[in-house]
Short mmCIF file of C-alpha atoms in Angstrom, two decimals:
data_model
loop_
_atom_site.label_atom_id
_atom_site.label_comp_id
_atom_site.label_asym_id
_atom_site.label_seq_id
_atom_site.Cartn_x
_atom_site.Cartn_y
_atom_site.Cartn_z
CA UNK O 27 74.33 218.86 83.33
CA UNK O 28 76.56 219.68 81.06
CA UNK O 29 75.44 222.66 78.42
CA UNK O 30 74.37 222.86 74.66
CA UNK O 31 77.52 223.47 72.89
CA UNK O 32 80.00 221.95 75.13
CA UNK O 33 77.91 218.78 74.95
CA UNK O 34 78.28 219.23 71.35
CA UNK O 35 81.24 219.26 71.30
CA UNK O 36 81.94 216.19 73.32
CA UNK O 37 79.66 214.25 71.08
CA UNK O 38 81.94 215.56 68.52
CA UNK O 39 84.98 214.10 70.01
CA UNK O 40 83.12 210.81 70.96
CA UNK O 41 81.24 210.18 67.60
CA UNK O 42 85.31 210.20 66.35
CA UNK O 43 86.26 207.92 68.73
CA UNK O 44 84.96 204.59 67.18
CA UNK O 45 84.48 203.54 63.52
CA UNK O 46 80.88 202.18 64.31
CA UNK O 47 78.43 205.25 65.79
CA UNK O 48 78.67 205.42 69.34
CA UNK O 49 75.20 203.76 70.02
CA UNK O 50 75.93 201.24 68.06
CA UNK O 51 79.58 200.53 69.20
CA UNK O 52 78.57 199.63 72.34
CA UNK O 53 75.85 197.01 71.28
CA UNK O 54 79.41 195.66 69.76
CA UNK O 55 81.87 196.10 72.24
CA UNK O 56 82.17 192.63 73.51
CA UNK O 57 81.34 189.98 70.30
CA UNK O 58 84.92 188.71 71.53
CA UNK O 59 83.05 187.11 74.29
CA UNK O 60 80.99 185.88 72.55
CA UNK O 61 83.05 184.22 70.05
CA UNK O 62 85.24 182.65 73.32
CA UNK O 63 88.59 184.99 73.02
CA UNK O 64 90.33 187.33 75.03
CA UNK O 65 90.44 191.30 74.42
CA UNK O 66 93.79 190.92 73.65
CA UNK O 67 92.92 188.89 70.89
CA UNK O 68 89.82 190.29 69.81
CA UNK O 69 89.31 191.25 66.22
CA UNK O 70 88.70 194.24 64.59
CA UNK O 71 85.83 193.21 62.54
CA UNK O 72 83.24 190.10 62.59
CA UNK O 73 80.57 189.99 59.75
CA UNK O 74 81.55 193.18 58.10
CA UNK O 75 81.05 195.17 60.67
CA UNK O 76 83.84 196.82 63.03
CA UNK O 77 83.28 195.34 66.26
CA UNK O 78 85.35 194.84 70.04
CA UNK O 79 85.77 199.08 70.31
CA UNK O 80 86.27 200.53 73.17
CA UNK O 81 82.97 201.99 74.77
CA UNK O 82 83.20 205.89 75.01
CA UNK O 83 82.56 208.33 78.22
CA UNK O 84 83.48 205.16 80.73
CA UNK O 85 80.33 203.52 79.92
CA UNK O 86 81.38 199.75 79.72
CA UNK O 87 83.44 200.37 82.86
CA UNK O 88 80.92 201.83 84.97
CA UNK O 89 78.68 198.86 83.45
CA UNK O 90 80.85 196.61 85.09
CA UNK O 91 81.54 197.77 88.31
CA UNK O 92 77.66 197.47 88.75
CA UNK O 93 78.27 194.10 88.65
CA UNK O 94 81.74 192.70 88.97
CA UNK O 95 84.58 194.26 92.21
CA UNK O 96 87.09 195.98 91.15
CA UNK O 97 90.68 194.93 91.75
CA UNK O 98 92.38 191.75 89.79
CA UNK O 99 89.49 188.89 88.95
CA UNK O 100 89.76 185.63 90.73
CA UNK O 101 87.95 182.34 90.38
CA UNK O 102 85.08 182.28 91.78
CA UNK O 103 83.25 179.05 91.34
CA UNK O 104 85.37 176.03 91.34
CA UNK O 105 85.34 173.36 88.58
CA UNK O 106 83.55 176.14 85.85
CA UNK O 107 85.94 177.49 83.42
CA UNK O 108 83.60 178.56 80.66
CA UNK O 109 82.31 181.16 79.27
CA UNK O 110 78.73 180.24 79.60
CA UNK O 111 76.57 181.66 82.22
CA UNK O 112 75.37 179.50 85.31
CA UNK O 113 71.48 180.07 86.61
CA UNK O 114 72.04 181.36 90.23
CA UNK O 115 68.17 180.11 89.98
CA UNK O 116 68.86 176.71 88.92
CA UNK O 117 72.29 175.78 89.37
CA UNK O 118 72.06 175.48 85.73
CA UNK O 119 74.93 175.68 83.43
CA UNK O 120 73.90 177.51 80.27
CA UNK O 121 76.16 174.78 78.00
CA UNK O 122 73.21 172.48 78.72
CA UNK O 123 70.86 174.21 76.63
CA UNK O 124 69.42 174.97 73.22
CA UNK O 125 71.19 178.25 73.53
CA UNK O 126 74.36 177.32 73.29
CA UNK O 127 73.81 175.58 70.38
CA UNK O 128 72.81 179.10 68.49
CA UNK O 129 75.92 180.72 69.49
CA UNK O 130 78.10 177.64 67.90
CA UNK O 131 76.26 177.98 64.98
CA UNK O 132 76.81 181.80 64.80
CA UNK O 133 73.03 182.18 66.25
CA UNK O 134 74.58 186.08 67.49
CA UNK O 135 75.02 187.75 64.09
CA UNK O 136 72.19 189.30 64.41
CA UNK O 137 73.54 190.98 68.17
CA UNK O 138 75.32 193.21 66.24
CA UNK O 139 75.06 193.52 62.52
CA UNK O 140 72.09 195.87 61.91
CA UNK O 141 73.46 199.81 62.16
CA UNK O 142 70.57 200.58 63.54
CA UNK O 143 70.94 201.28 67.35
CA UNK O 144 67.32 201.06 68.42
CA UNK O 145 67.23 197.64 66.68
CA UNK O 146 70.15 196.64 68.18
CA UNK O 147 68.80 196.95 71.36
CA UNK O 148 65.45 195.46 70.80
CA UNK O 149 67.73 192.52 69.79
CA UNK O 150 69.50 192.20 73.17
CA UNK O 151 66.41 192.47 75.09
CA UNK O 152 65.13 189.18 74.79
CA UNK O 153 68.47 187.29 73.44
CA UNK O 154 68.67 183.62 74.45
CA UNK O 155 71.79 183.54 72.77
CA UNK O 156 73.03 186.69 74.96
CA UNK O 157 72.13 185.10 77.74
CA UNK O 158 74.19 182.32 77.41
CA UNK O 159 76.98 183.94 78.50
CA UNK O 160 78.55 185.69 81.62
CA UNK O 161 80.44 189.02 81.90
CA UNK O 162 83.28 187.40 83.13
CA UNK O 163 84.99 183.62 83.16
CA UNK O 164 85.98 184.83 86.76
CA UNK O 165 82.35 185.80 87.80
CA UNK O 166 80.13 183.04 86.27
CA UNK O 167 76.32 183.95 87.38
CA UNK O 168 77.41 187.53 85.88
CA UNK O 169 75.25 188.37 82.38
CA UNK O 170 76.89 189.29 78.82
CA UNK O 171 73.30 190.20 77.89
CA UNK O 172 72.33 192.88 80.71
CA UNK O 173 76.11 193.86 81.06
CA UNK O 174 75.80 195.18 77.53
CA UNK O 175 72.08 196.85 77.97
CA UNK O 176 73.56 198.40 81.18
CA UNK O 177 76.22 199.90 79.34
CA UNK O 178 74.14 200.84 76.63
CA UNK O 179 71.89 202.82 79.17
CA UNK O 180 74.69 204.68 81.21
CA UNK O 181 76.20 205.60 77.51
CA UNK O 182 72.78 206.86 76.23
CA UNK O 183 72.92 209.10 79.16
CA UNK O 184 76.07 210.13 79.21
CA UNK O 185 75.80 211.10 75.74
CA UNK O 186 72.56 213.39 76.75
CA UNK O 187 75.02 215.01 79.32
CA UNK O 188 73.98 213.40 82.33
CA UNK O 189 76.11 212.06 85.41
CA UNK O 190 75.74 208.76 87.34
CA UNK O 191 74.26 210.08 89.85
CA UNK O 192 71.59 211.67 87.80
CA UNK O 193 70.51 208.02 87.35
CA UNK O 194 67.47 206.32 88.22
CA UNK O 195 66.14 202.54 88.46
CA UNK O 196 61.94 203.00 87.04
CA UNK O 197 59.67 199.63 87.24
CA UNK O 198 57.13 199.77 85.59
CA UNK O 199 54.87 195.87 85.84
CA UNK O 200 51.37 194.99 85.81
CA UNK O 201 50.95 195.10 89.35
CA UNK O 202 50.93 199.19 89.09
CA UNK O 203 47.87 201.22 88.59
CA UNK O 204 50.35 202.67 85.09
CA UNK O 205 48.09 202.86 82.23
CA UNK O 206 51.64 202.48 79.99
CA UNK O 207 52.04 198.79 81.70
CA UNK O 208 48.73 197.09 80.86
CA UNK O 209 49.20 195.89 77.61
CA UNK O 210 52.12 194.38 78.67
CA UNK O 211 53.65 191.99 76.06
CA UNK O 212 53.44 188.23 76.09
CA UNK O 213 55.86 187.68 73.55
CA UNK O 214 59.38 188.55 73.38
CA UNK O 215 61.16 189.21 70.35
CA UNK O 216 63.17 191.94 68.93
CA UNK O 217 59.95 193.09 66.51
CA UNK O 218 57.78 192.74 69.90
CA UNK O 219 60.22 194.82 71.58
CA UNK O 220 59.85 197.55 69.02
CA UNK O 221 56.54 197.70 69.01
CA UNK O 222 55.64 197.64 73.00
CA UNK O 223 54.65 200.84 74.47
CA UNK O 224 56.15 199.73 77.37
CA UNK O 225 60.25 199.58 76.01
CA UNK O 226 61.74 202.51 75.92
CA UNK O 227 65.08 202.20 73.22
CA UNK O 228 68.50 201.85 75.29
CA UNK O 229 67.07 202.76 78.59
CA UNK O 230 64.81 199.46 79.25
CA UNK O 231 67.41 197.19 80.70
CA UNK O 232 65.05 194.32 81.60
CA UNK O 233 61.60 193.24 79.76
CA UNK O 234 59.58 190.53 80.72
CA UNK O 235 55.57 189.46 80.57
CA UNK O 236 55.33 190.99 84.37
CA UNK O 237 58.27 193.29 84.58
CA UNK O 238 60.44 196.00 82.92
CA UNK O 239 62.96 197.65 84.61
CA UNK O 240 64.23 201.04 83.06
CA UNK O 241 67.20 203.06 83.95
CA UNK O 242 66.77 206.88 83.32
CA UNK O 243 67.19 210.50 84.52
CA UNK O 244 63.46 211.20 83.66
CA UNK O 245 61.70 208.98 85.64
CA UNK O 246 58.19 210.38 85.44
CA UNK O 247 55.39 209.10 87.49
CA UNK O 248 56.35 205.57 87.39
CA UNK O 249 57.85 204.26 90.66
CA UNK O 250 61.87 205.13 90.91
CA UNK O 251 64.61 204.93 93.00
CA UNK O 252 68.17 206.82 92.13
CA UNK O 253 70.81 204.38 91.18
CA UNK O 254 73.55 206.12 94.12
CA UNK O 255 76.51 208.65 93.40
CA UNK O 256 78.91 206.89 91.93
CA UNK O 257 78.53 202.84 90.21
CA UNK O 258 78.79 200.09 92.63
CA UNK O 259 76.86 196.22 92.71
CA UNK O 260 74.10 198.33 94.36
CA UNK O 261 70.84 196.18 92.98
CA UNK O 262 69.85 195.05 96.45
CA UNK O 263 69.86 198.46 98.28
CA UNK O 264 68.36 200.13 95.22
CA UNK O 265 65.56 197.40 94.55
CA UNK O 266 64.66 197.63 98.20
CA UNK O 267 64.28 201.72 98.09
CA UNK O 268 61.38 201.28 95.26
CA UNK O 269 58.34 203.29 96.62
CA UNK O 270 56.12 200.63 95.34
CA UNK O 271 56.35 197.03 94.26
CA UNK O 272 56.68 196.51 90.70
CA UNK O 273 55.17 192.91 91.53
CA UNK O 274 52.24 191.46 93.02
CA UNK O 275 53.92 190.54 96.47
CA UNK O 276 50.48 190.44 98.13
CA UNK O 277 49.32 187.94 95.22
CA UNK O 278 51.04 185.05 95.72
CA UNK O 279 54.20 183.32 97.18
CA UNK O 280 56.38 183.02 94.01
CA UNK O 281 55.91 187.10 94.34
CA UNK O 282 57.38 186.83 97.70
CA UNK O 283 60.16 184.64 96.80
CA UNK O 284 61.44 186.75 94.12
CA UNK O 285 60.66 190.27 96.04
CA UNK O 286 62.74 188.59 98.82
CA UNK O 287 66.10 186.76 96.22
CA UNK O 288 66.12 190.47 94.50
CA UNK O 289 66.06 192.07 98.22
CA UNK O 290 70.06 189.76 98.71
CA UNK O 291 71.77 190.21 94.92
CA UNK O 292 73.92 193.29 95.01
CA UNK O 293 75.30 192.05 91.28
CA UNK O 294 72.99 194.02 88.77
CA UNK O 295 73.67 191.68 85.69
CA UNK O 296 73.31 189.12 88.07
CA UNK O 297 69.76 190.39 89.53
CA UNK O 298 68.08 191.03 86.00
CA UNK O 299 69.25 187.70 84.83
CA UNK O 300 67.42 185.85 87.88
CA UNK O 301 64.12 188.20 87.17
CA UNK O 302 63.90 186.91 83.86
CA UNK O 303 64.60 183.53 84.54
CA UNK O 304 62.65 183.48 87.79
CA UNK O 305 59.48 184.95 85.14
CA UNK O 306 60.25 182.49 82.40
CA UNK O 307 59.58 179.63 84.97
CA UNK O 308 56.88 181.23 87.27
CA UNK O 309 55.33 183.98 86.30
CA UNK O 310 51.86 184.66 84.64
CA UNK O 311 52.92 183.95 81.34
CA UNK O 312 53.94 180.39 82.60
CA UNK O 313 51.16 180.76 84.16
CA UNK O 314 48.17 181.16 81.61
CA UNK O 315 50.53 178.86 79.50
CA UNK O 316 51.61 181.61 76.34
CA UNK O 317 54.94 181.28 77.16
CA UNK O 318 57.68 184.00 77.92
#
């Protein structure tokens, strides 16, 4: 870990680095996605606020190589060219829904106008509109919207002075005997999220009715498994290493079924994509009919 005033000073260094604060910035980093251009092509500023910077201390990089290979991109799903996400649950293509029809009309202003970083990411949590859209043209059941809360994690730890490897995957769901996980929200929206005892800002990467998925170097009590040494499409291996299941596998078969799709996807964007999706459609919330 690095120490006191030499990790001043990098924050020093870093805080310079981009016009928007670094926690912030990265919440930012890819609106050119989202508006259907290249980097190369990607403006400086959208609503008033600088946007498209580059993430500091290898953040967005690391992000993606949780996700996406390295090496030159190639088609990978013939006949989809688009920006849009498809459901590795449903086969869907995200064009076909309401969402898409918020991001045409602008519906992600609100991704990345406030300057308020927790806010921010209480907006990305349960964005629709985010997760429209993939990482990557080239890697289509990839997520924009848990790309960006990845990076936003590894960058909040960074900036404490913390190393990859110093990283952990926490569950926390209502299947654990964790007193912080029984009031467990019903509703998902960005005021929701900054209320709920349960979200913790920039390091919950996944929040659903059943679920949240944190990562951290201070994992506590909850049930953790360390992320690996160095960032790789690790979900699978680290999913499986969880001392205890987040979900109620002994409850029912939809349990099962996800336990066993989460046990196969090495992509992480990929993986916390199909756990919300997977809860939207079957899990208690469905269930007792209140929604997701």
């Amino acid at each position: 870990m690095v120490d006191g005033p030499a990790l001043e000073a990098d924050r020093s260094r870093e805080d310079a680095s981009t016009r928007a604060a670094p926690m912030v910035a990265v919440y930012r980093h890819d609106v050119h996605k989202l508006r259907h251009r290249r980097h190369s092509a990607a403006a400086e500023s959208y609503a008033g606020v600088a946007v498209n910077e580059t993430v500091p201390l290898h953040a967005d990089r690391d992000a993606a190589l949780l996700s996406r290979p390295r090496g030159e991109p190639e088609q990978t799903v013939a006949n989809h060219w688009s920006p849009y996400r498809l459901s590795l649950l449903t086969g869907e293509t995200a064009v076909e829904t309401d969402r898409i029809q918020a991001a045409a009309g602008g519906g992600f202003r609100d991704l990345v106008t406030p300057d308020d970083p927790e806010r921010l990411h209480a907006r990305w949590l349960p964005s629709a509109v985010a997760g429209a859209y993939s990482e990557s043209v080239h890697y289509p059941y990839t997520s924009l919207q848990y790309h960006t809360l990845l990076a936003a994690a590894l960058l909040d730890a960074y900036r404490a002075g913390r190393a990859f490897e110093d990283l952990w995957l926490v569950a926390t769901g209502s299947s654990l005997d964790d007193a912080s996980t029984t009031d467990t929200a019903t509703t998902r929206d960005p005021e929701a999220a900054l209320a709920a005892d349960e979200v913790e800002p920039h390091r919950t990467v996944c929040w659903t009715p059943d679920l949240a998925l944190h990562v951290t170097a201070t994992p506590g009590d909850s049930p953790a498994a360390r992320l690996g040494d160095a960032p790789a499409r690790s979900f699978a291996d680290v999913w499986s290493r969880l001392p205890a299941h987040p979900i109620d596998t002994d409850g029912g078969r939809r349990w099962r079924l996800l336990d066993a799709q989460l046990r196969r996807i090495r992509s992480w964007s990929v993986a916390l994509a199909y756990i919300d999706e997977f809860i939207e459609l079957h899990g208690s919330a469905a269930e007792r009919g209140d929604g997701a």
